[in-house]
Coordinates of C-alpha atoms in Angstrom, one line a residue:
M1 CA -22.0 -35.5 -37.1
I2 CA -20.5 -38.6 -38.6
D3 CA -18.1 -38.7 -35.9
R4 CA -21.1 -39.2 -33.8
A5 CA -23.0 -40.8 -35.7
K6 CA -20.6 -43.8 -36.0
L7 CA -20.1 -43.2 -31.7
F8 CA -23.7 -43.7 -31.7
F9 CA -23.9 -47.0 -34.5
N10 CA -21.1 -48.6 -32.3
E11 CA -22.5 -47.7 -28.1
K12 CA -25.7 -49.4 -30.0
K13 CA -23.6 -52.8 -31.2
S14 CA -22.2 -53.2 -28.1
H15 CA -25.3 -52.9 -26.3
Q16 CA -26.5 -55.0 -28.2
A17 CA -23.9 -57.8 -27.8
Y18 CA -24.1 -57.2 -24.3
L19 CA -27.2 -58.4 -23.8
A20 CA -26.6 -61.8 -26.1
L21 CA -24.7 -62.5 -23.6
A22 CA -26.5 -61.6 -21.0
D23 CA -29.4 -63.8 -22.2
Q24 CA -27.0 -66.2 -23.5
A25 CA -25.7 -66.3 -19.5
M26 CA -29.2 -66.6 -18.9
V27 CA -30.3 -69.6 -21.2
S28 CA -26.9 -71.6 -20.2
G29 CA -27.5 -71.1 -16.2
A30 CA -31.3 -71.9 -16.7
N31 CA -30.1 -75.5 -18.5
F32 CA -27.6 -76.9 -15.5
I33 CA -29.9 -76.1 -12.9
T34 CA -33.0 -77.7 -14.1
G35 CA -30.9 -80.3 -15.3
V36 CA -29.5 -80.0 -11.2
L37 CA -33.7 -80.5 -11.2
L38 CA -34.2 -83.4 -12.7
A39 CA -31.6 -85.0 -12.1
R40 CA -32.0 -84.9 -8.1
Y41 CA -35.7 -85.8 -7.8
L42 CA -36.3 -88.0 -10.5
G43 CA -33.4 -90.0 -9.8
L44 CA -30.5 -91.5 -11.3
Q45 CA -33.0 -94.1 -13.4
N46 CA -35.5 -91.6 -14.4
Y47 CA -33.4 -89.0 -15.4
G48 CA -31.5 -91.5 -17.9
V49 CA -35.0 -91.6 -19.4
F50 CA -35.6 -87.9 -19.3
A51 CA -32.5 -88.1 -21.7
I52 CA -32.7 -90.0 -23.7
A53 CA -36.6 -88.9 -24.1
W54 CA -35.1 -85.1 -24.9
I55 CA -32.4 -86.8 -27.4
A56 CA -35.2 -86.5 -29.8
A57 CA -35.5 -82.2 -29.1
L58 CA -31.8 -82.3 -28.9
F59 CA -31.8 -84.4 -32.7
F60 CA -34.2 -81.7 -34.1
S61 CA -32.6 -79.1 -33.2
S62 CA -29.5 -79.5 -34.5
I63 CA -31.2 -79.5 -38.1
Q64 CA -33.4 -76.6 -37.4
Q65 CA -30.4 -74.9 -36.8
A66 CA -28.7 -75.6 -40.3
L67 CA -32.1 -75.4 -42.3
I68 CA -33.6 -72.6 -40.5
I69 CA -31.8 -70.2 -38.3
A70 CA -28.9 -70.5 -40.4
P71 CA -30.9 -69.0 -43.7
L72 CA -32.3 -66.5 -40.8
Q73 CA -28.9 -64.9 -39.6
T74 CA -27.7 -64.8 -43.1
L75 CA -30.3 -64.8 -46.3
G76 CA -32.7 -62.4 -44.5
E77 CA -30.0 -59.9 -44.0
K78 CA -28.9 -59.7 -47.9
K79 CA -33.0 -58.9 -48.1
E80 CA -34.7 -54.7 -47.9
G81 CA -37.8 -53.3 -47.3
R82 CA -40.6 -55.6 -48.5
E83 CA -38.7 -58.6 -49.7
K84 CA -37.6 -59.1 -46.2
Q85 CA -40.6 -58.9 -44.3
E86 CA -42.1 -61.6 -47.2
F87 CA -38.8 -63.8 -46.5
Y88 CA -39.5 -63.4 -42.6
T89 CA -42.8 -64.3 -42.7
A90 CA -42.1 -66.9 -45.5
L91 CA -39.9 -68.7 -43.0
F92 CA -41.8 -68.4 -40.2
I93 CA -44.8 -71.0 -41.7
I94 CA -41.8 -73.1 -42.9
Q95 CA -40.5 -73.6 -39.5
F96 CA -44.0 -74.1 -38.0
L97 CA -44.5 -76.8 -40.5
F98 CA -40.8 -78.2 -39.7
C99 CA -42.0 -78.7 -36.1
V100 CA -45.3 -80.1 -37.3
L101 CA -42.7 -83.3 -38.9
A102 CA -41.0 -83.0 -35.9
V103 CA -44.1 -83.9 -33.5
L104 CA -44.9 -86.9 -36.0
F105 CA -41.2 -88.6 -35.6
T106 CA -41.4 -87.7 -31.9
Y107 CA -44.5 -90.2 -31.9
E108 CA -43.2 -92.6 -33.5
F109 CA -39.7 -92.5 -31.5
C110 CA -42.0 -92.9 -28.8
L111 CA -43.7 -95.6 -30.0
L112 CA -41.2 -97.4 -31.1
S113 CA -38.5 -96.5 -27.9
N114 CA -38.2 -100.2 -26.3
I115 CA -36.9 -101.4 -29.9
F116 CA -33.8 -99.5 -29.5
F117 CA -33.5 -98.8 -26.0
Y118 CA -32.4 -101.3 -23.2
Q119 CA -35.6 -101.7 -20.9
T120 CA -36.4 -98.0 -21.8
E121 CA -39.9 -97.4 -22.4
L122 CA -41.2 -93.9 -23.7
R123 CA -45.0 -94.6 -24.6
F124 CA -46.0 -92.9 -21.8
L125 CA -44.4 -89.9 -23.6
K126 CA -46.2 -90.3 -26.5
F127 CA -48.0 -87.3 -26.3
I128 CA -46.4 -84.3 -24.4
L129 CA -43.1 -84.9 -25.3
P130 CA -43.8 -84.2 -28.7
L131 CA -45.3 -80.7 -27.5
A132 CA -42.7 -80.3 -25.5
V133 CA -40.6 -81.1 -28.3
F134 CA -42.0 -78.8 -30.8
T135 CA -42.5 -75.9 -27.8
F136 CA -39.1 -75.6 -27.6
L137 CA -38.3 -75.8 -31.8
M138 CA -40.5 -72.3 -31.5
N139 CA -39.0 -70.5 -28.8
E140 CA -36.1 -71.3 -30.2
Y141 CA -37.0 -69.9 -33.2
F142 CA -38.8 -66.8 -31.7
R143 CA -34.8 -66.5 -30.0
K144 CA -32.8 -66.1 -32.7
I145 CA -35.4 -64.3 -34.8
F146 CA -36.0 -61.5 -32.3
F147 CA -31.9 -61.3 -32.3
V148 CA -31.2 -60.6 -36.2
K149 CA -34.3 -57.9 -35.8
G150 CA -32.2 -56.2 -33.0
K151 CA -34.5 -57.1 -30.5
N152 CA -32.3 -58.0 -28.5
I153 CA -34.6 -57.3 -24.7
T154 CA -37.2 -59.2 -26.4
A155 CA -35.1 -62.4 -26.8
L156 CA -34.4 -62.0 -23.4
I157 CA -37.2 -61.3 -22.4
L158 CA -38.8 -64.0 -24.1
D159 CA -36.2 -66.6 -22.7
A160 CA -36.6 -65.0 -18.9
I161 CA -40.2 -65.6 -19.3
S162 CA -39.6 -69.2 -20.4
Y163 CA -36.9 -69.9 -17.9
S164 CA -38.4 -68.6 -14.6
I165 CA -42.0 -70.6 -15.3
Q166 CA -39.9 -74.0 -16.4
I167 CA -37.7 -73.3 -13.2
V168 CA -40.3 -72.0 -10.8
G169 CA -42.5 -75.1 -12.1
L170 CA -40.0 -78.0 -11.5
V171 CA -39.2 -76.3 -7.9
L172 CA -42.9 -75.9 -6.7
L173 CA -43.5 -79.6 -7.4
A174 CA -40.0 -80.9 -6.1
Y175 CA -40.7 -79.1 -2.7
F176 CA -44.1 -80.8 -2.9
E177 CA -42.7 -84.3 -3.8
Q178 CA -45.0 -84.5 -6.8
L179 CA -42.3 -84.1 -9.3
N180 CA -42.2 -87.1 -12.0
L181 CA -41.4 -87.3 -15.5
P182 CA -44.6 -86.4 -17.4
R183 CA -44.8 -83.1 -14.5
A184 CA -41.6 -82.2 -15.4
M185 CA -42.3 -82.5 -19.4
I186 CA -45.3 -80.6 -18.6
V187 CA -43.5 -77.4 -16.9
I188 CA -41.4 -77.6 -19.9
A189 CA -43.9 -77.8 -22.9
F190 CA -46.5 -74.9 -20.7
S191 CA -43.1 -72.5 -19.7
N192 CA -41.7 -72.6 -23.9
S193 CA -46.1 -72.1 -24.8
I194 CA -46.0 -69.1 -22.4
S195 CA -42.9 -67.4 -24.1
S196 CA -44.1 -68.7 -27.4
T197 CA -47.3 -67.7 -27.4
Y198 CA -45.3 -64.1 -26.5
G199 CA -43.0 -64.4 -29.1
V200 CA -46.4 -64.6 -31.6
I201 CA -47.6 -61.3 -30.2
K202 CA -44.2 -59.7 -30.6
L203 CA -43.8 -60.7 -34.8
E204 CA -44.9 -58.4 -37.0
N205 CA -47.5 -59.5 -40.3
I206 CA -47.5 -63.1 -40.1
G207 CA -49.0 -63.7 -42.5
F208 CA -49.3 -66.9 -45.7
N209 CA -48.7 -67.2 -49.3
A210 CA -47.7 -70.1 -50.9
R211 CA -46.0 -69.4 -53.4
K212 CA -43.4 -67.6 -51.6
I213 CA -43.1 -70.3 -48.7
E214 CA -42.1 -72.7 -51.8
S215 CA -40.0 -70.2 -53.4
V216 CA -38.3 -68.9 -49.6
F217 CA -37.6 -72.4 -48.6
W218 CA -36.0 -73.6 -52.0
E219 CA -33.6 -70.1 -51.5
C220 CA -33.0 -71.9 -47.5
W221 CA -32.6 -75.6 -49.2
N222 CA -30.3 -74.2 -52.0
Y223 CA -27.9 -72.7 -48.8
S224 CA -28.6 -75.4 -46.3
K225 CA -28.4 -78.8 -47.6
W226 CA -24.7 -79.6 -47.4
L227 CA -24.9 -77.3 -43.6
I228 CA -28.0 -80.0 -43.2
G229 CA -25.8 -82.6 -43.6
T230 CA -22.6 -81.5 -41.6
S231 CA -24.9 -80.8 -38.7
I232 CA -26.4 -84.4 -38.9
L233 CA -22.5 -85.9 -39.3
Q234 CA -21.4 -83.5 -35.6
W235 CA -25.4 -84.9 -34.0
V236 CA -24.0 -88.4 -34.9
S237 CA -20.4 -88.1 -34.1
G238 CA -21.0 -86.6 -30.9
N239 CA -24.0 -87.9 -29.8
F240 CA -24.1 -91.6 -31.1
F241 CA -21.9 -93.6 -28.0
I242 CA -24.2 -92.2 -25.8
V243 CA -27.6 -93.6 -28.0
S244 CA -26.0 -96.6 -27.8
A245 CA -25.0 -96.5 -24.2
G246 CA -28.8 -95.8 -23.5
G247 CA -29.5 -98.9 -25.9
I248 CA -27.5 -101.6 -24.5
L249 CA -26.3 -100.5 -20.7
G250 CA -30.0 -98.7 -19.9
A251 CA -31.6 -95.3 -18.9
A252 CA -29.3 -94.8 -15.8
A253 CA -25.8 -95.2 -17.6
V254 CA -27.3 -92.3 -19.9
G255 CA -28.1 -90.9 -16.7
A256 CA -25.3 -90.4 -15.2
I257 CA -23.5 -89.0 -18.4
R258 CA -25.7 -86.4 -18.9
M259 CA -24.8 -85.9 -15.3
A260 CA -21.3 -85.7 -16.2
Q261 CA -21.8 -83.5 -19.5
N262 CA -23.9 -80.5 -17.4
I263 CA -21.4 -80.5 -14.9
I264 CA -18.4 -80.5 -17.2
G265 CA -20.6 -77.7 -18.8
I266 CA -19.1 -75.0 -17.3
L267 CA -16.8 -74.8 -19.4
H268 CA -18.7 -74.1 -22.2
I269 CA -18.8 -70.4 -20.4
L270 CA -14.7 -70.4 -21.9
F271 CA -15.4 -71.9 -25.1
L272 CA -17.6 -70.1 -26.5
A273 CA -15.5 -67.0 -25.1
L274 CA -12.8 -68.1 -27.2
E275 CA -15.7 -68.7 -30.4
N276 CA -16.7 -65.4 -30.2
F277 CA -13.1 -63.7 -30.4
I278 CA -10.3 -65.9 -31.5
P279 CA -11.9 -66.4 -35.3
T280 CA -12.2 -63.0 -36.2
T281 CA -9.0 -61.7 -34.5
A282 CA -7.6 -65.2 -36.1
A283 CA -8.4 -63.7 -39.6
R284 CA -7.4 -60.2 -39.2
I285 CA -3.7 -61.3 -37.9
Y286 CA -3.4 -63.8 -41.2
N287 CA -4.6 -60.9 -44.0
K288 CA -2.7 -58.9 -42.8
K289 CA 0.8 -60.3 -41.3
G290 CA 0.5 -63.9 -42.8
L291 CA 0.5 -68.3 -41.5
K292 CA 3.6 -67.4 -39.3
A293 CA 1.8 -64.6 -37.5
L294 CA -1.6 -66.7 -36.8
Y295 CA 0.5 -69.5 -36.1
N296 CA 1.9 -67.8 -33.1
Y297 CA -1.9 -66.2 -32.2
L298 CA -3.0 -69.9 -32.0
K299 CA -0.1 -71.1 -30.1
R300 CA -0.2 -68.6 -27.6
M301 CA -3.9 -68.6 -27.0
T302 CA -4.2 -72.6 -26.8
I303 CA -1.3 -71.9 -24.0
L304 CA -2.9 -69.4 -22.0
G305 CA -6.9 -71.5 -22.5
G306 CA -5.5 -74.7 -22.3
A307 CA -4.3 -73.5 -18.7
A308 CA -7.2 -72.5 -17.7
T309 CA -9.1 -75.4 -19.1
F310 CA -6.0 -77.8 -17.2
F311 CA -7.1 -75.7 -14.0
A312 CA -11.2 -76.0 -14.3
L313 CA -10.9 -79.8 -15.1
V314 CA -8.4 -80.6 -12.4
C315 CA -10.7 -78.6 -10.3
L316 CA -13.9 -80.6 -11.0
C317 CA -11.5 -84.3 -11.0
V318 CA -10.2 -83.7 -7.2
F319 CA -13.5 -82.1 -6.0
A320 CA -15.8 -85.0 -7.9
Q321 CA -17.7 -86.6 -5.1
Q322 CA -18.7 -83.4 -3.1
I323 CA -19.5 -81.6 -6.1
I324 CA -21.8 -84.5 -7.1
A325 CA -23.5 -84.9 -3.9
V326 CA -23.8 -81.5 -3.3
L327 CA -25.9 -81.2 -6.4
Y328 CA -26.8 -84.6 -7.1
G329 CA -27.2 -86.4 -3.8
K330 CA -27.2 -89.8 -2.6
D331 CA -28.1 -91.7 -6.5
F332 CA -25.3 -90.0 -8.1
I333 CA -22.5 -91.2 -5.4
G334 CA -20.2 -93.9 -7.4
T335 CA -20.2 -92.2 -10.1
E336 CA -16.8 -90.0 -9.8
K337 CA -15.4 -92.0 -13.0
V338 CA -18.2 -90.7 -15.4
L339 CA -16.9 -87.6 -14.9
F340 CA -13.6 -88.0 -14.9
G341 CA -13.9 -89.9 -17.9
F342 CA -15.4 -86.4 -19.0
A343 CA -12.7 -84.1 -18.2
I344 CA -10.3 -86.4 -20.3
L345 CA -12.4 -86.2 -23.1
Y346 CA -12.4 -82.3 -22.9
V347 CA -8.8 -82.0 -22.7
F348 CA -9.2 -83.8 -26.4
V349 CA -12.0 -81.4 -27.5
F350 CA -10.1 -78.1 -26.3
I351 CA -6.8 -79.6 -28.7
G352 CA -9.6 -79.8 -31.8
M353 CA -10.4 -75.9 -31.2
P354 CA -7.3 -73.9 -32.4
L355 CA -7.1 -76.6 -35.2
R356 CA -10.2 -76.0 -36.2
F357 CA -9.5 -71.9 -35.9
A358 CA -7.0 -72.8 -38.2
I359 CA -9.1 -74.4 -40.5
R360 CA -12.0 -71.8 -40.8
T361 CA -9.3 -69.2 -41.3
V362 CA -7.1 -70.2 -44.1
E363 CA -10.4 -71.1 -45.9
K364 CA -10.8 -75.1 -46.0
N365 CA -14.1 -76.1 -44.7
K366 CA -14.6 -79.2 -46.5
D367 CA -12.5 -80.6 -44.9
I368 CA -14.3 -79.9 -41.3
F369 CA -17.4 -81.7 -43.1
V370 CA -15.2 -84.7 -44.3
S371 CA -14.1 -85.3 -41.2
Y372 CA -17.3 -85.5 -39.7
I373 CA -17.8 -88.2 -42.8
I374 CA -15.3 -90.3 -41.2
S375 CA -16.0 -89.5 -36.9
A376 CA -19.0 -90.3 -37.6
A377 CA -18.7 -93.4 -40.0
F378 CA -16.3 -94.7 -36.6
S379 CA -19.1 -94.3 -34.4
L380 CA -21.9 -95.8 -36.3
I381 CA -19.6 -98.9 -36.8
L382 CA -18.1 -99.2 -33.5
A383 CA -20.2 -97.5 -31.2
A384 CA -21.8 -101.1 -30.1
P385 CA -18.9 -103.6 -30.2
M386 CA -17.0 -101.0 -28.4
I387 CA -20.1 -100.3 -25.3
S388 CA -20.7 -104.1 -25.0
Y389 CA -16.8 -105.1 -24.2
L390 CA -16.2 -102.6 -23.0
G391 CA -19.6 -101.0 -20.8
I392 CA -19.4 -97.9 -20.0
Y393 CA -15.7 -96.9 -20.4
G394 CA -16.6 -98.1 -23.9
V395 CA -19.0 -94.7 -24.1
F396 CA -15.6 -92.5 -23.0
A397 CA -13.1 -94.4 -25.1
G398 CA -14.8 -94.1 -28.8
L399 CA -16.1 -90.1 -28.2
I400 CA -11.9 -90.2 -27.8
M401 CA -11.0 -91.9 -30.6
S402 CA -13.9 -89.5 -32.2
Q403 CA -12.3 -86.5 -31.4
V404 CA -8.5 -88.2 -32.3
I405 CA -9.7 -88.9 -35.9
L406 CA -11.1 -85.3 -36.5
Q407 CA -7.7 -83.4 -35.1
L408 CA -5.6 -86.3 -37.3
W409 CA -7.7 -84.8 -40.3
Y410 CA -7.8 -81.5 -39.8
I411 CA -3.4 -81.4 -39.2
Y412 CA -3.4 -83.8 -42.4
A413 CA -5.9 -81.2 -44.6
L414 CA -2.8 -78.4 -42.7
K415 CA 0.2 -79.8 -43.8
S416 CA 0.6 -77.4 -46.3
E417 CA 0.4 -74.8 -44.1
I418 CA 2.4 -76.9 -41.5
K419 CA 5.4 -76.9 -43.6
L420 CA 5.7 -73.2 -44.3
V421 CA 5.2 -72.9 -40.4
W422 CA 8.3 -75.1 -39.9
K423 CA 10.1 -73.8 -42.9

């Protein structure tokens, strides 16, 4: 009887994992198609304006992951019965209020955009962009909470509603030659609002208890305050050079950068797969067999993953012109150098992965936070002068140097473990 129950549990867990993987594949694929459609039919300049505008959504999403999603995934699971339901209900209200704040800040971002970005005016999006950000953040919340509750099919349906409406809407507008930036934002906001409405319908027992909301907020804050700092530092380290490119070089440069990111994003499938199994396996090997076995395992995974990464990057570089022409059209011909820049950058991104896995396995997570402080400071201080002198090349030089800074700190943090391994 026990064996049968255990088998049922394992099958259910495996089934949920496959649904989560299917959902991630759908979301990644839909985002790729959306990026291609917007870039191809808006053109390089307007796609760059879209990318600058969507920075607001990505920034607030990074804070949401730390302040709301991380407590949802961790703290909620430690509660039982009525206490758990009250926690979920309070967190939903906090999520809603967070989205309202995001709307207000995004509205101001649109009004002040011409101060921060070269020849880029977002005032014409001052109503629709905040709405798109609001619905995007709400959709992400519903997606995560359904996964946390084990309702993976509901989460899958939620994303299917959102992304199918989004892609069909963009395709129809492009077919009838009516696709422009405001209409694209309207489609994104509309698709996410429909899926979020479905999320509200499927969410049980939504109520309001001011005292409980306050206690849950402070519980989440105490858990997440360092995660929020890390999240912001990560965002600055990874995005400030791109933001600065918009401020100095203009929207077309950002459009070319985001185009290349969309193509190179195919590697995220590999990186996500590595993230899903290497940390768990590394921890098990380290606990059972020690540091030398951990080193050998990470070395083997680095060689295998590195070979796959190198092969993919070589293919993208060799066929860069053809890939760009087929996906994006004539407006993007001549932007191959941007894709080459990202190919070089992702070599360093991959190299950093096993080092980060090692840091996490030996429980030196504080050093990840410190590394992002140094990298973010470098980005804030040197992004503007590097881009001013080197142009688009300064963006990639800065992003690569940011990765090198992270990795040098990881090596410094692991110096005692490295000495033991070599002995």
